[in-house]
Short mmCIF file of C-alpha atoms and ligand atoms in Angstrom, two decimals:
data_model
loop_
_atom_site.label_atom_id
_atom_site.label_comp_id
_atom_site.label_asym_id
_atom_site.label_seq_id
_atom_site.Cartn_x
_atom_site.Cartn_y
_atom_site.Cartn_z
CA MET A 65 -20.81 -14.40 109.87
CA ASN A 66 -21.88 -14.33 113.49
CA PRO A 67 -21.06 -17.29 115.71
CA ILE A 68 -23.98 -19.68 116.21
CA LEU A 69 -25.09 -20.80 119.66
CA SER A 70 -27.32 -23.87 120.05
CA VAL A 71 -29.90 -23.44 122.80
CA PHE A 72 -33.06 -25.20 124.00
CA GLU A 73 -36.09 -24.48 121.84
CA THR A 74 -38.16 -24.74 125.03
CA SER A 75 -35.92 -24.47 128.05
CA PRO A 76 -36.99 -26.29 131.21
CA ASP A 77 -35.68 -23.29 133.15
CA ARG A 78 -38.79 -21.40 131.94
CA GLY A 79 -36.85 -18.30 130.95
CA ARG A 80 -34.99 -17.92 134.25
CA GLY A 81 -31.59 -17.98 132.58
CA LEU A 82 -30.46 -21.14 134.36
CA ALA A 83 -29.63 -23.37 131.38
CA ARG A 84 -25.97 -23.31 130.47
CA ASP A 85 -26.36 -21.29 127.28
CA MET A 86 -26.89 -18.31 129.64
CA ARG A 87 -23.20 -18.12 130.56
CA VAL A 88 -22.23 -18.11 126.88
CA ARG A 89 -24.82 -15.48 125.98
CA TRP A 90 -23.57 -13.36 128.89
CA ALA A 91 -19.93 -13.67 127.81
CA LEU A 92 -20.87 -12.69 124.25
CA GLU A 93 -22.79 -9.67 125.54
CA GLU A 94 -19.89 -8.61 127.78
CA VAL A 95 -17.55 -8.49 124.78
CA ARG A 96 -20.27 -7.08 122.47
CA GLN A 97 -20.02 -9.96 120.01
CA PRO A 98 -23.32 -10.42 118.11
CA TYR A 99 -24.43 -14.03 117.68
CA ASP A 100 -27.16 -16.12 116.11
CA VAL A 101 -29.03 -18.92 117.85
CA ARG A 102 -30.05 -22.35 116.66
CA LEU A 103 -33.11 -23.53 118.56
CA VAL A 104 -32.84 -27.24 119.34
CA SER A 105 -35.74 -29.46 120.40
CA PHE A 106 -35.20 -32.34 122.83
CA SER A 107 -35.59 -34.85 119.99
CA ALA A 108 -33.06 -32.96 117.86
CA LEU A 109 -30.49 -33.34 120.67
CA GLU A 110 -30.38 -37.03 119.74
CA GLU A 111 -29.92 -36.52 116.03
CA PRO A 112 -26.56 -37.15 114.33
CA ALA A 113 -26.25 -33.50 113.26
CA HIS A 114 -26.38 -32.36 116.88
CA ARG A 115 -24.26 -35.28 118.16
CA ALA A 116 -21.58 -34.15 115.72
CA ARG A 117 -21.59 -30.79 117.51
CA ASN A 118 -21.83 -32.27 121.00
CA PRO A 119 -21.00 -35.97 121.56
CA PHE A 120 -23.17 -35.94 124.69
CA GLY A 121 -26.23 -34.53 122.94
CA GLN A 122 -26.41 -31.42 125.11
CA ILE A 123 -26.62 -27.66 124.73
CA PRO A 124 -24.89 -25.25 124.46
CA THR A 125 -22.79 -25.70 121.36
CA TYR A 126 -20.94 -22.93 119.57
CA GLU A 127 -19.79 -22.61 115.99
CA ASP A 128 -17.49 -19.87 114.83
CA GLY A 129 -16.22 -20.37 111.28
CA GLU A 130 -14.17 -23.57 111.23
CA LEU A 131 -14.39 -24.00 114.98
CA SER A 132 -17.14 -26.07 116.59
CA LEU A 133 -17.16 -26.21 120.38
CA PHE A 134 -19.15 -27.84 123.16
CA GLU A 135 -18.86 -27.47 126.97
CA SER A 136 -19.97 -24.09 128.24
CA GLY A 137 -16.72 -23.53 130.17
CA ALA A 138 -14.61 -24.11 127.07
CA ILE A 139 -16.87 -21.83 125.03
CA VAL A 140 -16.70 -18.99 127.58
CA LEU A 141 -12.93 -19.41 127.80
CA HIS A 142 -12.64 -19.28 124.01
CA ILE A 143 -14.72 -16.09 123.85
CA ALA A 144 -12.65 -14.55 126.65
CA GLU A 145 -9.45 -15.37 124.77
CA GLN A 146 -10.74 -13.98 121.47
CA HIS A 147 -11.89 -10.64 122.87
CA SER A 148 -10.68 -8.24 125.49
CA GLY A 149 -12.62 -7.59 128.68
CA LEU A 150 -13.08 -10.96 130.35
CA LEU A 151 -9.51 -12.07 131.04
CA PRO A 152 -6.71 -9.83 132.31
CA VAL A 153 -3.68 -9.45 130.04
CA ASP A 154 -1.20 -9.74 132.91
CA VAL A 155 -0.19 -13.39 133.12
CA THR A 156 -0.51 -13.61 136.90
CA ALA A 157 -3.94 -12.01 137.01
CA ARG A 158 -4.99 -14.15 134.04
CA GLY A 159 -3.93 -17.30 135.88
CA ARG A 160 -6.05 -16.30 138.86
CA ALA A 161 -9.08 -15.67 136.63
CA LEU A 162 -8.63 -19.10 135.04
CA ALA A 163 -8.44 -20.68 138.50
CA TRP A 164 -11.85 -19.20 139.32
CA ILE A 165 -13.36 -20.54 136.09
CA PHE A 166 -12.27 -24.03 137.12
CA ALA A 167 -13.30 -23.46 140.75
CA ALA A 168 -16.79 -22.54 139.56
CA ILE A 169 -17.20 -25.62 137.36
CA ASP A 170 -15.24 -28.20 139.30
CA THR A 171 -15.47 -27.22 142.97
CA VAL A 172 -18.62 -25.16 143.53
CA GLU A 173 -21.00 -26.42 140.85
CA PRO A 174 -20.92 -30.19 141.64
CA PRO A 175 -22.53 -30.00 145.12
CA ILE A 176 -25.09 -27.47 143.85
CA PHE A 177 -25.87 -29.70 140.88
CA ASP A 178 -26.17 -32.77 143.13
CA LEU A 179 -28.65 -30.98 145.41
CA ASP A 180 -30.71 -29.76 142.46
CA ILE A 181 -30.79 -33.12 140.71
CA ALA A 182 -31.62 -34.96 143.95
CA GLY A 183 -34.67 -32.73 144.34
CA ILE A 184 -35.78 -33.49 140.79
CA VAL A 185 -34.96 -37.21 140.62
CA GLU A 186 -35.33 -38.38 144.22
CA GLY A 187 -37.75 -35.77 145.56
CA GLY A 188 -40.59 -38.27 145.91
CA LYS A 189 -38.52 -41.06 147.49
CA PRO A 190 -39.03 -41.79 151.18
CA TRP A 191 -35.29 -41.48 151.93
CA HIS A 192 -34.85 -38.11 150.24
CA ALA A 193 -35.67 -36.19 153.44
CA GLU A 194 -32.84 -38.02 155.21
CA ARG A 195 -30.33 -37.37 152.45
CA LYS A 196 -31.19 -33.73 151.75
CA PRO A 197 -29.46 -32.22 154.85
CA MET A 198 -26.18 -33.86 153.82
CA LEU A 199 -26.50 -32.47 150.28
CA GLU A 200 -27.34 -29.01 151.64
CA ASP A 201 -24.40 -29.08 154.03
CA ARG A 202 -22.01 -29.80 151.16
CA VAL A 203 -23.34 -26.70 149.41
CA ARG A 204 -23.21 -24.66 152.65
CA THR A 205 -19.54 -25.52 153.11
CA ARG A 206 -18.60 -24.29 149.65
CA LEU A 207 -20.69 -21.13 150.00
CA ARG A 208 -19.12 -20.35 153.37
CA GLU A 209 -15.64 -20.81 151.92
CA LEU A 210 -16.42 -18.72 148.86
CA ALA A 211 -17.98 -15.95 150.99
CA ALA A 212 -14.87 -15.93 153.20
CA TRP A 213 -12.69 -15.41 150.12
CA LEU A 214 -14.91 -12.73 148.64
CA GLY A 215 -15.11 -10.75 151.89
CA GLU A 216 -15.65 -7.09 151.04
CA ARG A 217 -14.48 -7.42 147.43
CA ASP A 218 -16.85 -6.63 144.59
CA TRP A 219 -15.38 -9.40 142.43
CA LEU A 220 -13.27 -12.48 143.13
CA GLU A 221 -10.01 -10.84 142.01
CA GLY A 222 -10.70 -7.12 142.04
CA GLU A 223 -11.95 -6.63 138.48
CA PHE A 224 -14.82 -8.56 136.89
CA THR A 225 -13.52 -11.54 134.88
CA ALA A 226 -14.81 -14.68 133.20
CA GLY A 227 -14.22 -16.33 136.61
CA ASP A 228 -16.95 -14.15 138.14
CA LEU A 229 -19.22 -14.77 135.17
CA MET A 230 -18.91 -18.53 135.58
CA MET A 231 -19.23 -18.42 139.37
CA VAL A 232 -22.37 -16.29 139.29
CA THR A 233 -24.07 -18.58 136.78
CA VAL A 234 -23.31 -21.48 139.12
CA LEU A 235 -24.65 -19.65 142.20
CA ARG A 236 -27.80 -18.58 140.37
CA ARG A 237 -28.81 -22.23 140.25
CA LEU A 238 -29.55 -21.91 143.99
CA GLN A 239 -32.48 -19.66 143.20
CA GLY A 240 -35.45 -21.01 145.05
CA SER A 241 -33.41 -22.36 147.97
CA ASP A 242 -32.54 -20.42 151.14
CA LEU A 243 -28.88 -21.38 150.93
CA LEU A 244 -27.68 -18.29 149.09
CA GLY A 245 -29.61 -16.05 151.48
CA GLU A 246 -27.61 -17.56 154.35
CA GLN A 247 -24.57 -15.79 152.88
CA PRO A 248 -25.62 -12.16 152.34
CA GLY A 249 -22.22 -11.29 150.85
CA LEU A 250 -22.70 -13.89 148.12
CA ALA A 251 -26.31 -12.87 147.52
CA ALA A 252 -25.07 -9.28 147.02
CA TYR A 253 -22.30 -10.54 144.71
CA VAL A 254 -24.89 -12.29 142.52
CA ALA A 255 -27.12 -9.20 142.53
CA ARG A 256 -24.14 -7.02 141.55
CA ALA A 257 -23.41 -9.29 138.60
CA GLU A 258 -27.06 -9.44 137.57
CA ALA A 259 -27.08 -5.63 137.49
CA ARG A 260 -24.49 -5.60 134.69
CA PRO A 261 -26.08 -4.45 131.42
CA ALA A 262 -24.56 -7.43 129.57
CA PHE A 263 -26.27 -9.82 131.98
CA SER A 264 -29.62 -8.09 131.43
CA ARG A 265 -29.28 -8.34 127.65
CA ALA A 266 -28.35 -12.03 127.84
CA PHE A 267 -31.20 -12.76 130.25
CA ALA A 268 -33.71 -10.94 128.05
CA SER A 269 -32.68 -12.82 124.92
CA GLN A 270 -32.83 -16.19 126.67
CA LYS A 271 -36.24 -15.34 128.14
CA ALA A 272 -37.51 -14.16 124.76
CA VAL A 273 -36.94 -17.66 123.36
CA TYR A 274 -39.03 -19.16 126.15
CA ASP A 275 -41.75 -16.52 125.91
CA ASN A 276 -41.93 -16.97 122.16
CA ALA A 277 -42.22 -20.75 122.45
CA GLU A 278 -44.99 -20.33 125.00
CA GLY A 279 -46.76 -17.81 122.80
CA ARG A 280 -46.35 -15.04 125.37
CA SER A 281 -45.42 -11.49 124.50
CA ALA A 282 -41.90 -10.91 125.84
N1 LIG B 459 -20.87 -29.70 131.09
C1 LIG B 459 -21.80 -29.28 130.05
C2 LIG B 459 -21.63 -27.80 129.75
O1 LIG B 459 -21.26 -27.06 130.68
O2 LIG B 459 -21.82 -27.38 128.61
C3 LIG B 459 -23.22 -29.58 130.56
C4 LIG B 459 -24.26 -29.15 129.54
C5 LIG B 459 -25.66 -29.45 130.05
O3 LIG B 459 -25.88 -29.92 131.18
N2 LIG B 459 -26.62 -29.17 129.18
C6 LIG B 459 -28.01 -29.42 129.52
C7 LIG B 459 -28.61 -30.31 128.45
O4 LIG B 459 -28.36 -30.15 127.28
C8 LIG B 459 -28.78 -28.10 129.53
S1 LIG B 459 -28.13 -26.95 130.70
N3 LIG B 459 -29.45 -31.25 128.87
C9 LIG B 459 -30.14 -32.12 127.97
C10 LIG B 459 -29.62 -33.52 128.02
O5 LIG B 459 -28.62 -33.78 128.72
O6 LIG B 459 -30.26 -34.37 127.37
C11 LIG B 459 -28.56 -27.73 132.28
C12 LIG B 459 -29.82 -27.15 132.87
C13 LIG B 459 -31.04 -27.57 132.43
C14 LIG B 459 -32.19 -27.07 133.01
C15 LIG B 459 -32.08 -26.15 134.04
N4 LIG B 459 -33.27 -25.65 134.64
O7 LIG B 459 -34.39 -26.03 134.27
O8 LIG B 459 -33.19 -24.83 135.58
C16 LIG B 459 -30.85 -25.73 134.48
C17 LIG B 459 -29.71 -26.23 133.89
#
């Protein structure tokens, strides 16, 4: 039995691979683990069957035999632990990769998320224009710090790990803003990751769900 990933039936990201199932799809593609998807409508997110899989009524969820998981970071970590290729075996290198997973979710993603959500929720408010520079500066600070670490490296710790996978999915949420372009090293880092065949396969399968729902040919 393949693991089952719950994803949006019609993703608001319009097939741009920005919803958080993308990082799980990408991890599964990196380790060549086939999977099935359960398409979930917005109303189904509220239903008891889905709440049993995710107490917060969100996607993605992941079922593998007896194991049912929610939280994209926990799912990617589980996949990386079950298969070789996304976490180094050496305990020191593994610790560093884990640190980058947490850095992506807990240090870099929050200011990016806040900026994105402010645009969606407060965009029409008269005070949004005053608040936006502060939100952008919080993102700029993190990007500058991350770019300083990355320097001339291809990946955060030499070889590609689940830490890079998580970080790139976080940075991709800046698509449509100029902030990533202000750090050419980070923009190149994202492009390098997007050029990985596993990323392309994950992106195509996420987009196919959207195209299918919209009645487009993929
Ligand atoms: N911390 C959780 C995790 O990492 O798994 C957060 C999961 C989460 O935010 N899920 C969102 C969700 O289910 C979808 S991914 N939302 C429905 C709800 O809360 O009712 C977030 C997302 C949505 C849309 C875009 N987009 O349009 O670009 C990007 C990201």
